[in-house]
Each structure stands twice: as structure tokens, then as C-alpha cells.
PDB file of N, CA and C in Angstrom:
ATOM      1  N   GLY A   1      -2.737  -4.869   4.540  1.00  0.00           N
ATOM      2  CA  GLY A   1      -2.715  -5.628   3.051  1.00  0.00           C
ATOM      3  C   GLY A   1      -2.990  -6.801   3.241  1.00  0.00           C
ATOM      4  N   ILE A   2      -3.517  -7.540   2.337  1.00  0.00           N
ATOM      5  CA  ILE A   2      -3.664  -9.061   2.092  1.00  0.00           C
ATOM      6  C   ILE A   2      -2.245  -9.708   1.054  1.00  0.00           C
ATOM      7  N   GLU A   3      -1.984 -10.732   1.998  1.00  0.00           N
ATOM      8  CA  GLU A   3      -0.895 -11.837   0.913  1.00  0.00           C
ATOM      9  C   GLU A   3      -1.590 -12.736   0.558  1.00  0.00           C
ATOM     10  N   GLY A   4      -1.974 -13.184  -0.372  1.00  0.00           N
ATOM     11  CA  GLY A   4      -2.427 -14.607  -0.865  1.00  0.00           C
ATOM     12  C   GLY A   4      -3.729 -14.688  -1.680  1.00  0.00           C
ATOM     13  N   ASP A   5      -4.289 -15.766  -2.289  1.00  0.00           N
ATOM     14  CA  ASP A   5      -5.314 -15.328  -2.811  1.00  0.00           C
ATOM     15  C   ASP A   5      -6.654 -15.591  -2.197  1.00  0.00           C
ATOM     16  N   LEU A   6      -7.573 -14.839  -2.915  1.00  0.00           N
ATOM     17  CA  LEU A   6      -8.851 -14.566  -2.351  1.00  0.00           C
ATOM     18  C   LEU A   6      -9.821 -15.067  -3.050  1.00  0.00           C
ATOM     19  N   VAL A   7     -10.620 -15.764  -2.596  1.00  0.00           N
ATOM     20  CA  VAL A   7     -11.882 -16.094  -3.397  1.00  0.00           C
ATOM     21  C   VAL A   7     -13.535 -15.957  -2.574  1.00  0.00           C
ATOM     22  N   VAL A   8     -14.037 -15.351  -3.434  1.00  0.00           N
ATOM     23  CA  VAL A   8     -15.126 -14.584  -2.522  1.00  0.00           C
ATOM     24  C   VAL A   8     -16.671 -14.576  -3.433  1.00  0.00           C
ATOM     25  N   LYS A   9     -17.574 -14.145  -3.120  1.00  0.00           N
ATOM     26  CA  LYS A   9     -18.803 -13.881  -3.842  1.00  0.00           C
ATOM     27  C   LYS A   9     -19.058 -12.392  -4.840  1.00  0.00           C
ATOM     28  N   ALA A  10     -18.487 -11.601  -3.500  1.00  0.00           N
ATOM     29  CA  ALA A  10     -18.416 -10.539  -3.883  1.00  0.00           C
ATOM     30  C   ALA A  10     -17.476  -9.696  -3.125  1.00  0.00           C
ATOM     31  N   ALA A  11     -16.889  -8.767  -3.299  1.00  0.00           N
ATOM     32  CA  ALA A  11     -15.826  -7.886  -2.571  1.00  0.00           C
ATOM     33  C   ALA A  11     -15.955  -6.448  -2.857  1.00  0.00           C
ATOM     34  N   SER A  12     -15.724  -5.874  -1.698  1.00  0.00           N
ATOM     35  CA  SER A  12     -15.189  -4.360  -1.994  1.00  0.00           C
ATOM     36  C   SER A  12     -13.996  -3.748  -1.250  1.00  0.00           C
ATOM     37  N   ILE A  13     -12.895  -3.408  -2.247  1.00  0.00           N
ATOM     38  CA  ILE A  13     -11.555  -3.757  -1.536  1.00  0.00           C
ATOM     39  C   ILE A  13     -11.025  -2.270  -1.338  1.00  0.00           C
ATOM     40  N   GLY A  14     -10.430  -1.520  -0.716  1.00  0.00           N
ATOM     41  CA  GLY A  14      -9.777  -0.648  -0.220  1.00  0.00           C
ATOM     42  C   GLY A  14      -8.246  -0.688   0.442  1.00  0.00           C
ATOM     43  N   GLY A  15      -7.652  -1.699   0.042  1.00  0.00           N
ATOM     44  CA  GLY A  15      -6.457  -1.824   0.390  1.00  0.00           C
ATOM     45  C   GLY A  15      -5.581  -2.168  -0.528  1.00  0.00           C
ATOM     46  N   VAL A  16      -4.627  -3.020   0.073  1.00  0.00           N
ATOM     47  CA  VAL A  16      -3.590  -3.990  -0.533  1.00  0.00           C
ATOM     48  C   VAL A  16      -3.451  -5.161  -0.895  1.00  0.00           C
ATOM     49  N   VAL A  17      -3.393  -5.609  -2.219  1.00  0.00           N
ATOM     50  CA  VAL A  17      -3.878  -7.170  -2.276  1.00  0.00           C
ATOM     51  C   VAL A  17      -2.703  -7.523  -3.022  1.00  0.00           C
ATOM     52  N   VAL A  18      -1.905  -8.779  -2.662  1.00  0.00           N
ATOM     53  CA  VAL A  18      -0.364  -9.242  -3.349  1.00  0.00           C
ATOM     54  C   VAL A  18      -1.404 -10.438  -3.250  1.00  0.00           C
ATOM     55  N   GLY A  19      -1.736 -10.936  -4.569  1.00  0.00           N
ATOM     56  CA  GLY A  19      -2.537 -12.193  -4.949  1.00  0.00           C
ATOM     57  C   GLY A  19      -3.355 -12.061  -5.987  1.00  0.00           C
ATOM     58  N   ASP A  20      -4.160 -13.270  -6.375  1.00  0.00           N
ATOM     59  CA  ASP A  20      -5.095 -13.646  -7.188  1.00  0.00           C
ATOM     60  C   ASP A  20      -6.444 -13.244  -6.334  1.00  0.00           C
ATOM     61  N   VAL A  21      -7.474 -12.779  -7.183  1.00  0.00           N
ATOM     62  CA  VAL A  21      -8.904 -12.210  -6.840  1.00  0.00           C
ATOM     63  C   VAL A  21     -10.241 -13.190  -7.822  1.00  0.00           C
ATOM     64  N   CYS A  22     -10.700 -14.232  -6.740  1.00  0.00           N
ATOM     65  CA  CYS A  22     -11.425 -14.496  -7.835  1.00  0.00           C
ATOM     66  C   CYS A  22     -13.019 -14.773  -7.128  1.00  0.00           C
ATOM     67  N   GLY A  23     -14.047 -13.796  -7.703  1.00  0.00           N
ATOM     68  CA  GLY A  23     -15.204 -13.519  -7.428  1.00  0.00           C
ATOM     69  C   GLY A  23     -16.223 -14.109  -8.140  1.00  0.00           C
ATOM     70  N   THR A  24     -17.255 -14.738  -8.005  1.00  0.00           N
ATOM     71  CA  THR A  24     -18.248 -15.481  -8.709  1.00  0.00           C
ATOM     72  C   THR A  24     -19.150 -14.227  -9.120  1.00  0.00           C
ATOM     73  N   GLY A  25     -19.184 -13.150  -8.195  1.00  0.00           N
ATOM     74  CA  GLY A  25     -19.850 -12.119  -8.206  1.00  0.00           C
ATOM     75  C   GLY A  25     -19.459 -10.749  -8.480  1.00  0.00           C
ATOM     76  N   SER A  26     -18.945  -9.901  -8.105  1.00  0.00           N
ATOM     77  CA  SER A  26     -18.652  -8.616  -8.461  1.00  0.00           C
ATOM     78  C   SER A  26     -17.293  -8.170  -7.264  1.00  0.00           C
ATOM     79  N   VAL A  27     -16.567  -7.602  -7.987  1.00  0.00           N
ATOM     80  CA  VAL A  27     -15.514  -7.175  -7.243  1.00  0.00           C
ATOM     81  C   VAL A  27     -15.132  -5.550  -7.656  1.00  0.00           C
ATOM     82  N   LYS A  28     -15.065  -4.650  -6.418  1.00  0.00           N
ATOM     83  CA  LYS A  28     -15.011  -3.287  -6.514  1.00  0.00           C
ATOM     84  C   LYS A  28     -13.783  -2.917  -5.911  1.00  0.00           C
ATOM     85  N   TRP A  29     -12.901  -2.360  -6.488  1.00  0.00           N
ATOM     86  CA  TRP A  29     -11.798  -1.596  -5.960  1.00  0.00           C
ATOM     87  C   TRP A  29     -11.861  -0.081  -5.881  1.00  0.00           C
ATOM     88  N   TRP A  30     -11.569   0.139  -4.524  1.00  0.00           N
ATOM     89  CA  TRP A  30     -12.028   1.675  -4.277  1.00  0.00           C
ATOM     90  C   TRP A  30     -10.282   2.172  -4.718  1.00  0.00           C
ATOM     91  N   THR A  31     -10.822   3.762  -4.718  1.00  0.00           N
ATOM     92  CA  THR A  31      -9.496   4.603  -4.880  1.00  0.00           C
ATOM     93  C   THR A  31      -8.366   4.165  -3.943  1.00  0.00           C
ATOM     94  N   SER A  32      -7.125   4.234  -4.851  1.00  0.00           N
ATOM     95  CA  SER A  32      -5.678   4.105  -4.212  1.00  0.00           C
ATOM     96  C   SER A  32      -5.746   2.963  -3.811  1.00  0.00           C
ATOM     97  N   SER A  33      -6.498   1.821  -3.863  1.00  0.00           N
ATOM     98  CA  SER A  33      -6.196   0.505  -3.864  1.00  0.00           C
ATOM     99  C   SER A  33      -4.955   0.001  -4.536  1.00  0.00           C
ATOM    100  N   VAL A  34      -4.465  -1.054  -4.125  1.00  0.00           N
ATOM    101  CA  VAL A  34      -3.470  -1.993  -4.987  1.00  0.00           C
ATOM    102  C   VAL A  34      -3.439  -3.326  -5.076  1.00  0.00           C
ATOM    103  N   VAL A  35      -3.265  -3.621  -6.745  1.00  0.00           N
ATOM    104  CA  VAL A  35      -3.658  -5.140  -6.607  1.00  0.00           C
ATOM    105  C   VAL A  35      -2.285  -5.631  -7.496  1.00  0.00           C
ATOM    106  N   LEU A  36      -1.736  -6.601  -6.797  1.00  0.00           N
ATOM    107  CA  LEU A  36      -0.506  -7.502  -7.541  1.00  0.00           C
ATOM    108  C   LEU A  36      -1.234  -8.270  -7.573  1.00  0.00           C
ATOM    109  N   GLY A  37      -1.942  -8.978  -8.538  1.00  0.00           N
ATOM    110  CA  GLY A  37      -2.038 -10.315  -8.777  1.00  0.00           C
ATOM    111  C   GLY A  37      -3.125 -10.095 -10.150  1.00  0.00           C
ATOM    112  N   ASN A  38      -3.787 -11.106 -10.186  1.00  0.00           N
ATOM    113  CA  ASN A  38      -4.879 -11.423 -11.114  1.00  0.00           C
ATOM    114  C   ASN A  38      -6.479 -11.101 -10.443  1.00  0.00           C
ATOM    115  N   ILE A  39      -7.296 -10.933 -11.420  1.00  0.00           N
ATOM    116  CA  ILE A  39      -8.880 -10.915 -11.025  1.00  0.00           C
ATOM    117  C   ILE A  39      -9.407 -11.547 -11.987  1.00  0.00           C
ATOM    118  N   ILE A  40     -10.164 -12.138 -11.311  1.00  0.00           N
ATOM    119  CA  ILE A  40     -11.145 -13.067 -12.203  1.00  0.00           C
ATOM    120  C   ILE A  40     -12.553 -12.451 -11.473  1.00  0.00           C
ATOM    121  N   SER A  41     -13.832 -11.935 -12.401  1.00  0.00           N
ATOM    122  CA  SER A  41     -14.795 -12.046 -11.528  1.00  0.00           C
ATOM    123  C   SER A  41     -15.934 -11.975 -12.849  1.00  0.00           C
ATOM    124  N   LYS A  42     -17.202 -11.952 -12.302  1.00  0.00           N
ATOM    125  CA  LYS A  42     -18.380 -11.617 -13.585  1.00  0.00           C
ATOM    126  C   LYS A  42     -18.525  -9.954 -13.555  1.00  0.00           C
ATOM    127  N   LYS A  43     -17.760  -9.479 -12.479  1.00  0.00           N
ATOM    128  CA  LYS A  43     -18.068  -7.670 -12.772  1.00  0.00           C
ATOM    129  C   LYS A  43     -17.185  -7.009 -11.984  1.00  0.00           C
ATOM    130  N   VAL A  44     -16.178  -6.601 -12.380  1.00  0.00           N
ATOM    131  CA  VAL A  44     -15.231  -5.680 -11.902  1.00  0.00           C
ATOM    132  C   VAL A  44     -15.293  -4.132 -11.868  1.00  0.00           C
ATOM    133  N   GLN A  45     -15.250  -3.439 -11.083  1.00  0.00           N
ATOM    134  CA  GLN A  45     -15.309  -1.851 -10.996  1.00  0.00           C
ATOM    135  C   GLN A  45     -14.045  -1.772 -10.350  1.00  0.00           C
ATOM    136  N   MET A  46     -13.353  -0.516 -10.693  1.00  0.00           N
ATOM    137  CA  MET A  46     -12.291   0.438 -10.423  1.00  0.00           C
ATOM    138  C   MET A  46     -12.576   1.890 -10.454  1.00  0.00           C
ATOM    139  N   GLU A  47     -12.248   2.293  -9.266  1.00  0.00           N
ATOM    140  CA  GLU A  47     -12.555   3.856  -9.122  1.00  0.00           C
ATOM    141  C   GLU A  47     -10.929   4.540  -9.415  1.00  0.00           C
ATOM    142  N   GLU A  48     -10.535   5.438  -9.767  1.00  0.00           N
ATOM    143  CA  GLU A  48      -9.273   6.181 -10.089  1.00  0.00           C
ATOM    144  C   GLU A  48      -8.496   6.194  -9.343  1.00  0.00           C
ATOM    145  N   ASN A  49      -7.440   6.001  -9.528  1.00  0.00           N
ATOM    146  CA  ASN A  49      -5.985   5.840  -9.245  1.00  0.00           C
ATOM    147  C   ASN A  49      -5.843   4.331  -8.367  1.00  0.00           C
ATOM    148  N   VAL A  50      -6.471   3.406  -9.172  1.00  0.00           N
ATOM    149  CA  VAL A  50      -5.966   2.186  -8.589  1.00  0.00           C
ATOM    150  C   VAL A  50      -4.835   1.755  -9.341  1.00  0.00           C
ATOM    151  N   VAL A  51      -4.138   1.002  -8.593  1.00  0.00           N
ATOM    152  CA  VAL A  51      -2.673   0.513  -9.127  1.00  0.00           C
ATOM    153  C   VAL A  51      -3.100  -0.989  -9.538  1.00  0.00           C
ATOM    154  N   PHE A  52      -2.835  -1.500 -10.420  1.00  0.00           N
ATOM    155  CA  PHE A  52      -3.192  -2.675 -10.795  1.00  0.00           C
ATOM    156  C   PHE A  52      -2.101  -3.564 -11.676  1.00  0.00           C
ATOM    157  N   GLN A  53      -1.925  -4.604 -11.357  1.00  0.00           N
ATOM    158  CA  GLN A  53      -0.780  -5.325 -12.266  1.00  0.00           C
ATOM    159  C   GLN A  53      -0.870  -6.705 -12.008  1.00  0.00           C
ATOM    160  N   GLY A  54      -1.365  -7.226 -13.266  1.00  0.00           N
ATOM    161  CA  GLY A  54      -1.531  -8.630 -13.755  1.00  0.00           C
ATOM    162  C   GLY A  54      -2.626  -8.730 -14.832  1.00  0.00           C
ATOM    163  N   HIS A  55      -3.476  -9.981 -14.832  1.00  0.00           N
ATOM    164  CA  HIS A  55      -4.518 -10.308 -15.712  1.00  0.00           C
ATOM    165  C   HIS A  55      -5.992  -9.889 -14.936  1.00  0.00           C
ATOM    166  N   CYS A  56      -6.743  -9.565 -16.224  1.00  0.00           N
ATOM    167  CA  CYS A  56      -8.619  -9.235 -15.527  1.00  0.00           C
ATOM    168  C   CYS A  56      -9.269 -10.354 -16.459  1.00  0.00           C
ATOM    169  N   ILE A  57     -10.096 -10.938 -16.014  1.00  0.00           N
ATOM    170  CA  ILE A  57     -11.160 -11.666 -16.781  1.00  0.00           C
ATOM    171  C   ILE A  57     -12.392 -11.162 -16.023  1.00  0.00           C
ATOM    172  N   SER A  58     -13.251 -10.694 -16.979  1.00  0.00           N
ATOM    173  CA  SER A  58     -14.444 -10.201 -16.128  1.00  0.00           C
ATOM    174  C   SER A  58     -15.659 -10.969 -17.481  1.00  0.00           C
ATOM    175  N   ILE A  59     -16.413 -12.033 -17.456  1.00  0.00           N
ATOM    176  CA  ILE A  59     -17.349 -12.316 -18.356  1.00  0.00           C
ATOM    177  C   ILE A  59     -18.848 -12.300 -17.503  1.00  0.00           C
ATOM    178  N   GLU A  60     -19.968 -11.907 -17.932  1.00  0.00           N
ATOM    179  CA  GLU A  60     -21.063 -12.210 -17.304  1.00  0.00           C
ATOM    180  C   GLU A  60     -21.478 -13.436 -17.590  1.00  0.00           C
ATOM    181  N   LYS A  61     -21.563 -13.634 -18.592  1.00  0.00           N
ATOM    182  CA  LYS A  61     -22.243 -14.930 -18.837  1.00  0.00           C
ATOM    183  C   LYS A  61     -21.643 -16.446 -18.349  1.00  0.00           C
ATOM    184  N   GLU A  62     -22.677 -17.010 -17.629  1.00  0.00           N
ATOM    185  CA  GLU A  62     -21.946 -18.342 -16.432  1.00  0.00           C
ATOM    186  C   GLU A  62     -21.305 -19.296 -17.550  1.00  0.00           C
ATOM    187  N   GLU A  63     -21.534 -19.862 -18.448  1.00  0.00           N
ATOM    188  CA  GLU A  63     -20.702 -20.666 -19.205  1.00  0.00           C
ATOM    189  C   GLU A  63     -19.468 -20.235 -19.594  1.00  0.00           C
ATOM    190  N   LYS A  64     -19.465 -19.187 -20.343  1.00  0.00           N
ATOM    191  CA  LYS A  64     -18.058 -18.372 -21.092  1.00  0.00           C
ATOM    192  C   LYS A  64     -17.280 -18.177 -19.553  1.00  0.00           C
ATOM    193  N   TYR A  65     -17.824 -17.417 -18.368  1.00  0.00           N
ATOM    194  CA  TYR A  65     -16.911 -17.280 -17.497  1.00  0.00           C
ATOM    195  C   TYR A  65     -16.295 -18.776 -16.599  1.00  0.00           C
ATOM    196  N   LYS A  66     -17.004 -19.843 -16.744  1.00  0.00           N
ATOM    197  CA  LYS A  66     -16.619 -20.996 -16.383  1.00  0.00           C
ATOM    198  C   LYS A  66     -15.470 -21.640 -16.906  1.00  0.00           C
ATOM    199  N   LEU A  67     -15.530 -21.840 -18.261  1.00  0.00           N
ATOM    200  CA  LEU A  67     -14.257 -21.817 -19.600  1.00  0.00           C
ATOM    201  C   LEU A  67     -13.052 -21.234 -19.186  1.00  0.00           C
ATOM    202  N   SER A  68     -13.461 -19.985 -19.217  1.00  0.00           N
ATOM    203  CA  SER A  68     -12.280 -18.728 -18.933  1.00  0.00           C
ATOM    204  C   SER A  68     -11.648 -19.076 -17.803  1.00  0.00           C
ATOM    205  N   VAL A  69     -12.299 -19.110 -16.779  1.00  0.00           N
ATOM    206  CA  VAL A  69     -11.679 -19.213 -15.369  1.00  0.00           C
ATOM    207  C   VAL A  69     -11.058 -20.958 -15.753  1.00  0.00           C
ATOM    208  N   ASP A  70     -11.581 -21.698 -15.880  1.00  0.00           N
ATOM    209  CA  ASP A  70     -10.842 -23.231 -15.927  1.00  0.00           C
ATOM    210  C   ASP A  70      -9.394 -22.880 -16.497  1.00  0.00           C
ATOM    211  N   LYS A  71      -9.608 -22.229 -18.213  1.00  0.00           N
ATOM    212  CA  LYS A  71      -8.342 -22.020 -19.144  1.00  0.00           C
ATOM    213  C   LYS A  71      -7.461 -21.577 -18.132  1.00  0.00           C
ATOM    214  N   PHE A  72      -8.029 -20.438 -17.595  1.00  0.00           N
ATOM    215  CA  PHE A  72      -6.805 -19.453 -16.713  1.00  0.00           C
ATOM    216  C   PHE A  72      -6.158 -20.004 -15.670  1.00  0.00           C
ATOM    217  N   LEU A  73      -6.972 -21.004 -15.041  1.00  0.00           N
ATOM    218  CA  LEU A  73      -6.244 -21.790 -13.799  1.00  0.00           C
ATOM    219  C   LEU A  73      -5.159 -22.951 -14.227  1.00  0.00           C
ATOM    220  N   GLN A  74      -5.815 -23.550 -15.207  1.00  0.00           N
ATOM    221  CA  GLN A  74      -5.012 -24.501 -15.699  1.00  0.00           C
ATOM    222  C   GLN A  74      -3.682 -24.264 -15.895  1.00  0.00           C
ATOM    223  N   ALA A  75      -3.404 -22.721 -17.057  1.00  0.00           N
ATOM    224  CA  ALA A  75      -2.341 -22.484 -17.396  1.00  0.00           C
ATOM    225  C   ALA A  75      -1.508 -21.929 -16.403  1.00  0.00           C
ATOM    226  N   LYS A  76      -2.141 -21.188 -15.560  1.00  0.00           N
ATOM    227  CA  LYS A  76      -1.473 -20.504 -14.106  1.00  0.00           C
ATOM    228  C   LYS A  76      -0.528 -21.822 -13.318  1.00  0.00           C
ATOM    229  N   ALA A  77      -1.137 -23.088 -13.270  1.00  0.00           N
ATOM    230  CA  ALA A  77      -0.786 -24.166 -12.711  1.00  0.00           C
ATOM    231  C   ALA A  77       0.518 -24.680 -13.376  1.00  0.00           C
ATOM    232  N   ILE A  78       0.233 -24.445 -14.558  1.00  0.00           N
ATOM    233  CA  ILE A  78       1.479 -25.376 -15.666  1.00  0.00           C
ATOM    234  C   ILE A  78       2.590 -24.162 -15.477  1.00  0.00           C
ATOM    235  N   ARG A  79       2.462 -22.524 -15.707  1.00  0.00           N
ATOM    236  CA  ARG A  79       3.411 -21.879 -15.039  1.00  0.00           C
ATOM    237  C   ARG A  79       4.241 -22.036 -13.849  1.00  0.00           C
ATOM    238  N   GLU A  80       3.300 -21.963 -12.981  1.00  0.00           N
ATOM    239  CA  GLU A  80       4.088 -22.416 -11.364  1.00  0.00           C
ATOM    240  C   GLU A  80       4.937 -23.605 -11.387  1.00  0.00           C
ATOM    241  N   LYS A  81       4.290 -24.712 -12.091  1.00  0.00           N
ATOM    242  CA  LYS A  81       5.559 -26.017 -11.954  1.00  0.00           C
ATOM    243  C   LYS A  81       6.394 -25.727 -12.767  1.00  0.00           C
ATOM    244  N   ALA A  82       6.259 -25.115 -13.833  1.00  0.00           N
ATOM    245  CA  ALA A  82       7.599 -24.856 -14.700  1.00  0.00           C
ATOM    246  C   ALA A  82       8.623 -24.112 -13.729  1.00  0.00           C
ATOM    247  N   VAL A  83       8.238 -22.900 -13.290  1.00  0.00           N
ATOM    248  CA  VAL A  83       9.132 -22.244 -12.210  1.00  0.00           C
ATOM    249  C   VAL A  83       9.448 -22.782 -11.315  1.00  0.00           C
ATOM    250  N   LEU A  84       8.841 -23.682 -10.838  1.00  0.00           N
ATOM    251  CA  LEU A  84       9.468 -24.529  -9.503  1.00  0.00           C
ATOM    252  C   LEU A  84      10.481 -25.524  -9.994  1.00  0.00           C
ATOM    253  N   LYS A  85      10.151 -26.106 -11.468  1.00  0.00           N
ATOM    254  CA  LYS A  85      11.488 -27.084 -11.820  1.00  0.00           C
ATOM    255  C   LYS A  85      13.018 -26.368 -12.238  1.00  0.00           C
ATOM    256  N   TRP A  86      12.120 -24.868 -12.548  1.00  0.00           N
ATOM    257  CA  TRP A  86      13.693 -24.537 -12.709  1.00  0.00           C
ATOM    258  C   TRP A  86      14.225 -23.653 -11.783  1.00  0.00           C
ATOM    259  N   ILE A  87      13.756 -23.843 -10.753  1.00  0.00           N
ATOM    260  CA  ILE A  87      14.174 -23.365  -9.388  1.00  0.00           C
ATOM    261  C   ILE A  87      14.853 -24.201  -8.758  1.00  0.00           C
ATOM    262  N   LEU A  88      14.444 -25.250  -8.931  1.00  0.00           N
ATOM    263  CA  LEU A  88      15.066 -26.654  -8.286  1.00  0.00           C
ATOM    264  C   LEU A  88      16.274 -27.031  -8.870  1.00  0.00           C
TER     265      LEU A  88
END
């Protein structure tokens, strides 16, 4: 499996990913894949029996996609800073 965030043009994943997946094209998850993180892509496909826990943004139009990704990443950064302050 993979632990960490992935940034790809397109991906076809058939395993375990613990982290966010950001694809500027399409991301396909094969049967029995496990996703513990967020998916941001213009096109997302999931076969049967995929385990997914997180948020998904899938918007084809370029302008709306970029705006949504920017908002999501800003909110994520704020959440991570808040968690770090709380832990420290």
C-alpha cells in the first residue's frame, strides 16, 4: 500500500492508499481497493467493493474544478494547523 498524498494526471489503483489522491484527469479504483483519504479529480470511477473513507470532489469543468480544489486545500490546511496547535 501507499502512505502519503498522491498527485497524478491519471491513475488506476488496485490497492491500499492512506492519504489524499489528486488527479487532474481521471482516477479509477479497482475492486477491493481501500482509500483512507480524500479524492480530488475531474473523473472518479470505483468498481464494486471499494472501501472509501474521506471526501470526494469530482468536477469536469476546469474553472469550477480549480476553485473547488483551492477551497478544499485551504480548508484542509486550516484544519491541520488547528490540530497541530491543539496537540502542542
